[in-house]
Short mmCIF file of C-alpha atoms and ligand atoms in Angstrom, two decimals:
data_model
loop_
_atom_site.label_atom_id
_atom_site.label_comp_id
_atom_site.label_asym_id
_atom_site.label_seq_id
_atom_site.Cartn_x
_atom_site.Cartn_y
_atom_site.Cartn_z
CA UNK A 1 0.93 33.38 -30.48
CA UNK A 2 3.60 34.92 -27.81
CA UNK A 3 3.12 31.98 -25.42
CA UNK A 4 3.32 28.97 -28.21
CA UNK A 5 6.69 26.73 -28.18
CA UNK A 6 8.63 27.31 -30.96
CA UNK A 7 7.92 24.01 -32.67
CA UNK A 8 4.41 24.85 -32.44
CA UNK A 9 4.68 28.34 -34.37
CA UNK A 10 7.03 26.70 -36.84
CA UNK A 11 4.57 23.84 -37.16
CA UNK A 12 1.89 26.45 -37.52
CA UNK A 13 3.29 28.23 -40.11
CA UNK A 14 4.38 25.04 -41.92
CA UNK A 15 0.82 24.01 -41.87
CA UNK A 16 -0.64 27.29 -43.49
CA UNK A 17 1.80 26.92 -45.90
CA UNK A 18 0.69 23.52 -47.24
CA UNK A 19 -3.44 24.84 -47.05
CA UNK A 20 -2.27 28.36 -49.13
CA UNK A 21 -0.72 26.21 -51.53
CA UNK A 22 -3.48 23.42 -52.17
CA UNK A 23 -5.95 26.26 -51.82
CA UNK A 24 -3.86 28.24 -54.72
CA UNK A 25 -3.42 25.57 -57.20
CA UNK A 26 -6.92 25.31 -57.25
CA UNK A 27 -7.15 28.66 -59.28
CA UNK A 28 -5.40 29.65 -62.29
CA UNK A 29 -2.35 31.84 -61.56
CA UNK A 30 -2.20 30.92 -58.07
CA UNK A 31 1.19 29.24 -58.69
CA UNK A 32 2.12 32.02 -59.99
CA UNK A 33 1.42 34.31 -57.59
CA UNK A 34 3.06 31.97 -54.89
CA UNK A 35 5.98 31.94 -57.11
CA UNK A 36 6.21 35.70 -57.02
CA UNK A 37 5.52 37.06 -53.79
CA UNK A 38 5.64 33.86 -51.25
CA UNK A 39 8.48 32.16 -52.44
CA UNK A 40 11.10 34.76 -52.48
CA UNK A 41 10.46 35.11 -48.45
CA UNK A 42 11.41 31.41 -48.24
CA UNK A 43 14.58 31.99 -50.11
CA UNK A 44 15.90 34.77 -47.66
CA UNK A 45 14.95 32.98 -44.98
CA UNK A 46 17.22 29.95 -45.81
CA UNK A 47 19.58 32.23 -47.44
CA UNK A 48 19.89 34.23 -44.17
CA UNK A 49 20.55 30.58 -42.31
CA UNK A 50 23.20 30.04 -44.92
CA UNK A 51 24.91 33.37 -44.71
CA UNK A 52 25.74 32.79 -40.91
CA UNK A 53 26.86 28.84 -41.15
CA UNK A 54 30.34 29.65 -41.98
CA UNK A 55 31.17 32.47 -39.68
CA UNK A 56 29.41 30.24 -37.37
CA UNK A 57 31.81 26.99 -37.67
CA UNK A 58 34.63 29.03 -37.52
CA UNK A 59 33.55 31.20 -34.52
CA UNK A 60 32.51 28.10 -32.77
CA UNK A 61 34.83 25.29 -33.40
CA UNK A 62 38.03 27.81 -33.09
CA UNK A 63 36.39 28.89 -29.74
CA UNK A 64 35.53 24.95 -29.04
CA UNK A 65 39.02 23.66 -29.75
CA UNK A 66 40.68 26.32 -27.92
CA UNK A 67 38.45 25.94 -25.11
CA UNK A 68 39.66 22.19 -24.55
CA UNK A 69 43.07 23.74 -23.98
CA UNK A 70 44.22 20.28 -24.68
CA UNK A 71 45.36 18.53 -27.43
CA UNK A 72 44.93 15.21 -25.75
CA UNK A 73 41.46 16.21 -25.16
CA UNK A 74 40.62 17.15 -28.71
CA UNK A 75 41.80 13.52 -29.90
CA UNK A 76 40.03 11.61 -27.51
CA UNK A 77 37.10 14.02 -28.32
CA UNK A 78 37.66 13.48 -32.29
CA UNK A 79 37.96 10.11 -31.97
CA UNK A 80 34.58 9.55 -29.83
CA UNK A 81 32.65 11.83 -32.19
CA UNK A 82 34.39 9.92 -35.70
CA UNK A 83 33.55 6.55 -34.09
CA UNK A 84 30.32 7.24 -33.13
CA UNK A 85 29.37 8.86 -36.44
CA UNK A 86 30.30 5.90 -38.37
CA UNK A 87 28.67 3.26 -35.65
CA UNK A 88 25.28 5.36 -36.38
CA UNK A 89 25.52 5.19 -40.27
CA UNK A 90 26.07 1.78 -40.04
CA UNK A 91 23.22 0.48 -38.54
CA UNK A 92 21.26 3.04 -40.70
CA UNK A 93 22.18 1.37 -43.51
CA UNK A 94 21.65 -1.57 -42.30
CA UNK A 95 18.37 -0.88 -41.59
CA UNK A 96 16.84 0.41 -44.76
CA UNK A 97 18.94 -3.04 -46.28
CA UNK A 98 16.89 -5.05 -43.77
CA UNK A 99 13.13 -3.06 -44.53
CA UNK A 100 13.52 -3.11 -48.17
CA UNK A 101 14.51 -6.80 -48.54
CA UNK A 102 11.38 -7.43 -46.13
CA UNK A 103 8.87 -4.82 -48.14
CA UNK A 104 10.46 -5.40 -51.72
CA UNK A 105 8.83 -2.15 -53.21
CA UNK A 106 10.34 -2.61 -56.00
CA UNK A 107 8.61 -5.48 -57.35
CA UNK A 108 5.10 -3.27 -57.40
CA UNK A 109 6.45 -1.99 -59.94
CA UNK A 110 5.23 -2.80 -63.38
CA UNK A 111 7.18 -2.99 -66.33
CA UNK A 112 5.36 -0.15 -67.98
CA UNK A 113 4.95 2.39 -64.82
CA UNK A 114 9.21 2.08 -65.29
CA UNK A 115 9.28 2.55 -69.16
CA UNK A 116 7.35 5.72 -68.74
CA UNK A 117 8.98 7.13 -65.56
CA UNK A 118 12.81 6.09 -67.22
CA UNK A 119 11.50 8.04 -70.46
CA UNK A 120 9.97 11.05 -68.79
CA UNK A 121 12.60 11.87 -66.34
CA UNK A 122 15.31 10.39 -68.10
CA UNK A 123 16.77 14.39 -68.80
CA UNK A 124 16.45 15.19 -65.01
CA UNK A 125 18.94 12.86 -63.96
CA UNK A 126 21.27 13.68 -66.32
CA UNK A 127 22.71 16.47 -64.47
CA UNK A 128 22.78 14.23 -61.23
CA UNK A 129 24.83 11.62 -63.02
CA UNK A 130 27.55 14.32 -64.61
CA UNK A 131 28.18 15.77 -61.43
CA UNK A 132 28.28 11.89 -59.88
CA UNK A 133 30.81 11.23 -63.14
CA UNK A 134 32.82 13.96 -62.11
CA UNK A 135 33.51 12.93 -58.74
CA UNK A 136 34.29 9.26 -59.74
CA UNK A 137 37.26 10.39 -62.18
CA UNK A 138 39.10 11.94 -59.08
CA UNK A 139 41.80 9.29 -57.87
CA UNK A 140 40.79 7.72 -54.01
CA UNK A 141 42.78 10.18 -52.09
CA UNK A 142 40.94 13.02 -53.67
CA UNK A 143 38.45 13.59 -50.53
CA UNK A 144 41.59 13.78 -48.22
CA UNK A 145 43.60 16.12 -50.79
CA UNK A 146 40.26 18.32 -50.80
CA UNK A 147 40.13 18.54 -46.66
CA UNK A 148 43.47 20.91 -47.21
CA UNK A 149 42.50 24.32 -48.81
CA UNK A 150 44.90 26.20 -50.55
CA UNK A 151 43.21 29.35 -49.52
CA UNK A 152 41.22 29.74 -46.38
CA UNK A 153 39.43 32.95 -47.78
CA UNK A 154 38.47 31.02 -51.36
CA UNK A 155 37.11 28.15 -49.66
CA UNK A 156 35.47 30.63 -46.81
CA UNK A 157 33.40 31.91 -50.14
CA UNK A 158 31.39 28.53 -50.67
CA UNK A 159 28.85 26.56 -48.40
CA UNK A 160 29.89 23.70 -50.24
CA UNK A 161 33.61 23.89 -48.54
CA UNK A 162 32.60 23.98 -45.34
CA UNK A 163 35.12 20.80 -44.25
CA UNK A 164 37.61 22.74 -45.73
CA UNK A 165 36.68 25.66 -43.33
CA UNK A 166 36.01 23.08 -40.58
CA UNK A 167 39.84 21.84 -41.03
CA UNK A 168 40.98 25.36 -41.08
CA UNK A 169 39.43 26.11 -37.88
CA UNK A 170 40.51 22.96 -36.13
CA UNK A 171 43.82 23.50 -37.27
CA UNK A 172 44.08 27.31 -35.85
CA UNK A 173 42.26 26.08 -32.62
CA UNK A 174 44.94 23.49 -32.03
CA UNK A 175 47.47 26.81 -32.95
CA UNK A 176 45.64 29.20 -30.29
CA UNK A 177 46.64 25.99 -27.38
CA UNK A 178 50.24 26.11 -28.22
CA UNK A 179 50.70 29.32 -27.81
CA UNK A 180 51.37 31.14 -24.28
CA UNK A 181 47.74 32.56 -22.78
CA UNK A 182 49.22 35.70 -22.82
CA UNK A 183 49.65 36.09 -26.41
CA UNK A 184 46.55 34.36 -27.19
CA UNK A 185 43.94 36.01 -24.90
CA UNK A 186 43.20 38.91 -27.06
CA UNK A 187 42.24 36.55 -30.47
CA UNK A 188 40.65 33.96 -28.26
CA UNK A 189 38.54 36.61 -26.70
CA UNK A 190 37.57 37.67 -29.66
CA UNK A 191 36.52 34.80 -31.23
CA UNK A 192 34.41 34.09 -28.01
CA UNK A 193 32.65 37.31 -28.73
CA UNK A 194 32.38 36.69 -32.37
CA UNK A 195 30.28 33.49 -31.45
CA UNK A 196 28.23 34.63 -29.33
CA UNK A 197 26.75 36.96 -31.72
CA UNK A 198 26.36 34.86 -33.94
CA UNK A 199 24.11 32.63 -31.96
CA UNK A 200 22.20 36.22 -31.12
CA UNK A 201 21.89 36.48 -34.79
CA UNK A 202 20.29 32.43 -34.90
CA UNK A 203 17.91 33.88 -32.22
CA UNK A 204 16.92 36.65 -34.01
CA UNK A 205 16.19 34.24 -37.42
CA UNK A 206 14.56 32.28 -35.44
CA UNK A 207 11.89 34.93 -34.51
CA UNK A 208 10.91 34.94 -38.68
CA UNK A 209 10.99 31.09 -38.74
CA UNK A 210 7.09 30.65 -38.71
CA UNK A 211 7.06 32.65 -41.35
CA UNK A 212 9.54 31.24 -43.32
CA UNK A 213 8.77 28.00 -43.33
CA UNK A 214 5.13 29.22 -44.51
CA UNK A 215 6.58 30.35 -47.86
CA UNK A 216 8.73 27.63 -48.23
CA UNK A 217 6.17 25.05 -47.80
CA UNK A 218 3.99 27.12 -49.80
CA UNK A 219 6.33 27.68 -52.90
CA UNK A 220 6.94 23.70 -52.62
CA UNK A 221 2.99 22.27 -52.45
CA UNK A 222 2.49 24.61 -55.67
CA UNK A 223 5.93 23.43 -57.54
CA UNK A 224 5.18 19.28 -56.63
CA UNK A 225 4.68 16.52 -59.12
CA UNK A 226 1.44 14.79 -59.48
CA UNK A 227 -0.14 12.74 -57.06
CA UNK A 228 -0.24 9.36 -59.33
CA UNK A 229 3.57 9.14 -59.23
CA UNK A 230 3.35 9.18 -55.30
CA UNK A 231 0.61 6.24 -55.76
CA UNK A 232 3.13 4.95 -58.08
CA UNK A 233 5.92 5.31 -55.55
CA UNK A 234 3.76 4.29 -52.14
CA UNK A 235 5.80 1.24 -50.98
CA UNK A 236 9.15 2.67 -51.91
CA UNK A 237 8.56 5.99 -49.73
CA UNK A 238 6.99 4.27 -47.01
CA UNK A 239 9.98 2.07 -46.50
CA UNK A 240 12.56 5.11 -46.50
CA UNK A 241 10.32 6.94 -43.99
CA UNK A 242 9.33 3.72 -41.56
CA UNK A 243 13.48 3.40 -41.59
CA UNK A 244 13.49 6.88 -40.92
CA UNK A 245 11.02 6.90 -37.85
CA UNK A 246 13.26 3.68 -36.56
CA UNK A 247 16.34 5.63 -36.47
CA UNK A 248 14.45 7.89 -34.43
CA UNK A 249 13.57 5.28 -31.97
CA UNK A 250 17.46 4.47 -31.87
CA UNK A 251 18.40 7.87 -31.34
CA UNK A 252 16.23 8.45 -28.32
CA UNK A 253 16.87 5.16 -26.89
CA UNK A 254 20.52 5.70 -27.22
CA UNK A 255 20.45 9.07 -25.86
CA UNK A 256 18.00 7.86 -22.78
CA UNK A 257 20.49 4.87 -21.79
CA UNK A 258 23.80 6.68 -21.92
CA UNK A 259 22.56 9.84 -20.79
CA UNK A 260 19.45 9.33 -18.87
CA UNK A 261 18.08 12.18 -20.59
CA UNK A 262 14.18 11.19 -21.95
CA UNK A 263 12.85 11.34 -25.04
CA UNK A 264 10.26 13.64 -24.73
CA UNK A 265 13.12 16.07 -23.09
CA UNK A 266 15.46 15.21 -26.33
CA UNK A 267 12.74 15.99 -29.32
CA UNK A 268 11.03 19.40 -26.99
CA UNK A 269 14.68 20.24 -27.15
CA UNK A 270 16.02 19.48 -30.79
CA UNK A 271 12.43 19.77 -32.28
CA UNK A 272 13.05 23.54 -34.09
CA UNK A 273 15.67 22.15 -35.85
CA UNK A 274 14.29 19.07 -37.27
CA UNK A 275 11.24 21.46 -38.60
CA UNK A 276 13.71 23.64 -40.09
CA UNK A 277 15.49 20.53 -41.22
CA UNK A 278 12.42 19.35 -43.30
CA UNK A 279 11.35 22.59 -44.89
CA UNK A 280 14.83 23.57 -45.54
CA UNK A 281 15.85 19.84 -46.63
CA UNK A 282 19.65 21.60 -46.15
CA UNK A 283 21.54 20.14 -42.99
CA UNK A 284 23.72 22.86 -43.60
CA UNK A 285 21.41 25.62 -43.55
CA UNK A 286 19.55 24.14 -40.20
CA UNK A 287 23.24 23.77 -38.63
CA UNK A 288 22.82 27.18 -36.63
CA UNK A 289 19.74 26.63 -35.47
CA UNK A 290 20.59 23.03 -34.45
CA UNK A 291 23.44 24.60 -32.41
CA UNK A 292 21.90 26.71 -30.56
CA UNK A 293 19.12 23.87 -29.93
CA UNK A 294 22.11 21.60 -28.52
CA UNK A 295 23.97 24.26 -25.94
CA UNK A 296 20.79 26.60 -24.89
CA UNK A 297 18.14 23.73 -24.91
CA UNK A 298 19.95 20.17 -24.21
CA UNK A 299 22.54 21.31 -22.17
CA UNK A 300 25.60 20.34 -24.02
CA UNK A 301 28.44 22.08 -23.30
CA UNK A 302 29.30 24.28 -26.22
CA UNK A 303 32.95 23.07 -26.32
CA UNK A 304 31.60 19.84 -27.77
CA UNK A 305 28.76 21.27 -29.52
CA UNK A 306 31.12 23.71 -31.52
CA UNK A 307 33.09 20.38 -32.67
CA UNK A 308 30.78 17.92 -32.83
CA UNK A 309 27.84 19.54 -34.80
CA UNK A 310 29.49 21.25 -37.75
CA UNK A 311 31.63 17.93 -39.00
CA UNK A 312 28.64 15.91 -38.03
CA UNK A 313 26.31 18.32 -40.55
CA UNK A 314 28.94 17.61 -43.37
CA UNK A 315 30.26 13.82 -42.75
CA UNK A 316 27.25 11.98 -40.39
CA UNK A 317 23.91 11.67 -42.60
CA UNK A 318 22.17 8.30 -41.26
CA UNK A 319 18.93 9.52 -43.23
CA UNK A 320 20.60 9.91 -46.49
CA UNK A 321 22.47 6.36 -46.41
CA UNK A 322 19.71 4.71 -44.89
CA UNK A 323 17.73 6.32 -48.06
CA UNK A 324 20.63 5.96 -50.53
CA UNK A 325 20.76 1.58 -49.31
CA UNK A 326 16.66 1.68 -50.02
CA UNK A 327 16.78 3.29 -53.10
CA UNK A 328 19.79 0.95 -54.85
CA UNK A 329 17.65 -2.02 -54.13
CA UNK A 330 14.44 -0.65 -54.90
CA UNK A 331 15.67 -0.02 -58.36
CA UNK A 332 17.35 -3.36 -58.44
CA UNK A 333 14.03 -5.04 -57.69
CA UNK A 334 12.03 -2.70 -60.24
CA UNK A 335 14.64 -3.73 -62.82
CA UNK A 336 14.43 -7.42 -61.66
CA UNK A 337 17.73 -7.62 -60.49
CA UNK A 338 18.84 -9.87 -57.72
CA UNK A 339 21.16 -8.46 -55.32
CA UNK A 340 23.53 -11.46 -53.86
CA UNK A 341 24.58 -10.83 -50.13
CA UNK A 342 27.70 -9.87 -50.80
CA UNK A 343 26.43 -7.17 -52.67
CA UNK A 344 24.26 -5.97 -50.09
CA UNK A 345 27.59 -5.93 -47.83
CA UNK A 346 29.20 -3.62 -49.97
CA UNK A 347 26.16 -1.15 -50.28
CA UNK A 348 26.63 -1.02 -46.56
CA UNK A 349 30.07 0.14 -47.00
CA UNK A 350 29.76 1.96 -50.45
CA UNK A 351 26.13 4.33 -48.57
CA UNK A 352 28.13 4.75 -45.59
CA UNK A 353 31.13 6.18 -48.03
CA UNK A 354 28.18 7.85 -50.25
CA UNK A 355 26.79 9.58 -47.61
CA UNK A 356 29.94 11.45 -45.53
CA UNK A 357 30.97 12.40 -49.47
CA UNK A 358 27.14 14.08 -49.79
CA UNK A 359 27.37 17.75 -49.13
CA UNK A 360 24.42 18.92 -46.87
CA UNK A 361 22.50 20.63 -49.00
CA UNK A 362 19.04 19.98 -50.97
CA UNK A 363 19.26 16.74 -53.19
CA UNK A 364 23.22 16.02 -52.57
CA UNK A 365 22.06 12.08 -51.29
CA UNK A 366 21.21 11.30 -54.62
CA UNK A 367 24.31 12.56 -56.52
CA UNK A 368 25.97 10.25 -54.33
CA UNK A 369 23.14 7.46 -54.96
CA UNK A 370 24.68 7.10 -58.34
CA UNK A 371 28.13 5.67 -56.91
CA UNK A 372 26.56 3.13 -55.04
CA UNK A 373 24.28 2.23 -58.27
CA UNK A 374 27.30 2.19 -60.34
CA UNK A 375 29.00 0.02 -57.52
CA UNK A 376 26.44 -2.80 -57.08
CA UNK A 377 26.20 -2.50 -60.80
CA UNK A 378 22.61 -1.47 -60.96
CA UNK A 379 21.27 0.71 -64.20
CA UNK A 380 22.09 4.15 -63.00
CA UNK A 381 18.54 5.09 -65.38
CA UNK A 382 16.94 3.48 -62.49
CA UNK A 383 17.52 7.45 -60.62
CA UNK A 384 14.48 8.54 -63.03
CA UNK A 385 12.08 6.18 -61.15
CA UNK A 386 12.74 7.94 -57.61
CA UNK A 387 13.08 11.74 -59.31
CA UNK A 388 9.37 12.59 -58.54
CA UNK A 389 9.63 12.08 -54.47
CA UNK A 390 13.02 13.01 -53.98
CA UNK A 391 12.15 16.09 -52.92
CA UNK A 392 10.09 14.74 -49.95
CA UNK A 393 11.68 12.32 -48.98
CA UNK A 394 15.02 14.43 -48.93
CA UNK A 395 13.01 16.90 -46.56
CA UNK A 396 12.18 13.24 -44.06
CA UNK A 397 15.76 12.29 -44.51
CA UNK A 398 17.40 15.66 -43.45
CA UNK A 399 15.19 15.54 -40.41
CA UNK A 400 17.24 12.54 -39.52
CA UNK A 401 20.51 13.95 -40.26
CA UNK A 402 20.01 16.44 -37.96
CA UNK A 403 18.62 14.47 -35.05
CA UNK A 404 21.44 12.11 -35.62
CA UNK A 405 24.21 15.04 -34.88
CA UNK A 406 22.25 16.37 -32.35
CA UNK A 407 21.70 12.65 -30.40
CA UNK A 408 25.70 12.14 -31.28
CA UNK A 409 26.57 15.57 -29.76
CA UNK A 410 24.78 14.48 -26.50
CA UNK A 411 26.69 11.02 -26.33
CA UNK A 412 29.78 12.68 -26.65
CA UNK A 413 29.41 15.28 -23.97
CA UNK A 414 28.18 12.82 -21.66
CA UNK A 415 31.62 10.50 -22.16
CA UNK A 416 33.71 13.97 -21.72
CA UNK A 417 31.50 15.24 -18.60
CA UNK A 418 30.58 17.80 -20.59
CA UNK A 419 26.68 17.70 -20.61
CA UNK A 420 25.18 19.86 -18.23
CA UNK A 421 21.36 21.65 -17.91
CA UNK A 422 19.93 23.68 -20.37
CA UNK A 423 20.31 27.18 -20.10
CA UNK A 424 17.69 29.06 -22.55
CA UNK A 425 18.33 32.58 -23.98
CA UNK A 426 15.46 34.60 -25.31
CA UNK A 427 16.54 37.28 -28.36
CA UNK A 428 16.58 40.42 -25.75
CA UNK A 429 17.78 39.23 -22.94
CA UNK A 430 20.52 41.58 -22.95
CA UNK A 431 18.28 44.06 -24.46
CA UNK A 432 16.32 46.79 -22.08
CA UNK A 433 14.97 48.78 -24.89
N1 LIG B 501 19.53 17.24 -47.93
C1 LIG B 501 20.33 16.39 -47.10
C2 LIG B 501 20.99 17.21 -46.01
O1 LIG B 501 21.27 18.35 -46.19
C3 LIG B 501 21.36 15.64 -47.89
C4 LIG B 501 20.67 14.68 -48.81
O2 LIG B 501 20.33 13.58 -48.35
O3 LIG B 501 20.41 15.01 -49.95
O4 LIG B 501 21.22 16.72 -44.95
#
């Protein structure tokens, strides 16, 4: 086991998880026993992920920023990154527009397979579609009024804040510059120090990761839905995924002709994180791991890593509005709607909006689904016919999100010079115990 790649113990373990959980439906209580002594070792996995992401993006990007030791630099570097971000979410949407006007999944769809699915999961989406109805009552300006905290500790307390934090850190970065090196040496120092333990403590995660991502995948196989509403939903998830292994494609391929960097080099590198990615289906919880993936393992500088990654886990998901543009047509088509271009234009725009607004957790892309339903004026019922494989597909989606911040990350440090060789660090290299 020792002399396995990561991605191979993680695969491993991911693949023992999915056999103990076929093998333990089979019997009665087997779910239960999953429930109660597997599952709860997949929940402190991700929750120890979780607890280090916002230490993490402040560490980093206040350590990042002040690294730059120009504020010139930081806006050209912002800029890049921003730019970059949205160029990639565009053509993902544009994508999944183009496959699912070319598949139409949703006409496979019979008129009674969407009675009973709209009836049966009709209470499931409720809670999407309150939380959606929420968000939509806030005036325009309310994302931009949200970026400023009122209280950098109360906002510190919540995964969910992290721009907030991200802003916070940016903004005290961009303090730490304008102040004479003397004065600033001892909190800079200290922030350097803070990061790099935290990246120890990623390393140290990562040694459980096999066995993490066993109970996760384990707890999941035993929880799922049916097979029949898979059958049911064949067309629709191949489309998202088929986008989903494009954007791939487009990834490496941009990666490989601005940075001469292959793909095989790229996915060996970033592969840990896009396993962690899918069993984990949180961008947010993967973000260490995908850090330490970028610096140690594709040689980006971690000045651009620190900034680049931790907005581009909260604003840049090109799986989620690729998924998001599939999904509001598929549901047009299975409620035998006819989408006009225009419309189609403005899903572009309204996904692309949907997704920086999703927060990177489990599920977020389809609270956000309902604002582009409710924009191209599409039933928002329609949510209940793509409940039962959200949960997969949200796993194939996050994948992407990550390798879409991690290929970004790469194409900014090569613009900045800032893309070097990988340096690797095992857990104990320090360590002569
Ligand atoms: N789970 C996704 C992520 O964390 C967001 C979503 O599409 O639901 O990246």
């Amino acid at each position: 086991m020792k002399k396995l790649a990561l991605h191979w113990k993680i695969l491993l373990g991911m693949l023992f998880g999915v056999i103990v959980g076929v093998l333990m439906t089979t019997f009665d209580g087997g779910k239960e026993l999953i429930q109660d002594w597997i599952k709860p070792f997949g929940k402190i996995f991700i929750n120890s992920l979780k607890l280090i992401a916002i230490p993490l993006i402040l560490a980093a990007l206040i350590k990042g920023v002040s690294d730059l030791k120009d504020i010139s630099k930081l806006s050209k570097m912002g800029g890049r990154t921003i730019g970059i971000y949205l160029t990639t979410t565009v053509i993902a949407v544009s994508i999944g527009l183009l496959l699912v006007n070319l598949v139409n999944p949703g006409n496979s769809i019979s008129e009674d397979t969407r009675t009973e699915m709209v009836g049966n999961y009709a209470d499931n989406t409720t809670k999407y579609k309150e939380t959606a109805m929420a968000q939509k009552e806030a005036g325009p300006l309310k994302p931009l009024e949200d970026l400023v905290p009122e209280n950098i500790f109360s906002s510190a307390t919540s995964n969910r804040n992290m721009l907030q934090v991200i802003f916070f850190a940016i903004f005290f970065g961009i303090g730490l510059i304008l102040i004479p090196e003397e004065k600033g040496k001892t909190v800079k120092h200290f922030f350097d120090g803070f990061n790099e333990v935290i990246l120890k403590m990623v390393d140290l995660i990562m040694l459980a990761a096999p066995y993490g991502v066993f109970a996760l995948l384990a707890a999941l196989v035993v929880e799922s839905p049916s097979m029949d509403l898979f059958k049911a939903l064949g067309w629709y998830s191949i489309t998202v995924v088929f986008g989903l292994a494009i954007m791939v494609v487009i990834y490496t391929t941009l990666v490989f002709v601005f940075t001469k960097k292959r793909p095989k080099f790229f996915i060996n590198g970033i592969s840990p994180a896009q396993l962690l990615g899918f069993s984990t289906s949180s961008s947010a919880a993967t973000l260490p791991v995908t850090m330490e993936r970028v610096t140690e393992h594709l040689g980006v500088e971690e000045e651009v890593a620190s900034f680049v990654l931790p907005i581009g886990a909260t604003i840049n998901m090109d799986g989620t509005s690729l998924y998001q543009a599939v999904a509001a047509v598929f549901i047009a088509q299975a409620f035998g709607m006819d989408l006009d271009f225009s419309t189609q234009l403005g899903i572009i725009a309204t996904a692309t909006l949907a997704s920086i607004g999703s927060a990177a957790v489990p599920g977020a892309g389809m609270v956000m689904l309902v604002g582009v339903l409710g924009y191209a004026g599409i039933p928002e019922a329609g949510l209940a016919l793509i409940f039962a494989v959200d949960r997969p597909l949200d796993m194939c989606r996050t994948v992407i999100n990550v390798t879409g911040d991690a290929a970004v990350s790469m194409l900014v440090a090569k613009s900045v010079d800032k893309l070097g060789e990988p340096h690797v660090k095992n857990w104990d290299d320090n360590y002569k115990g």
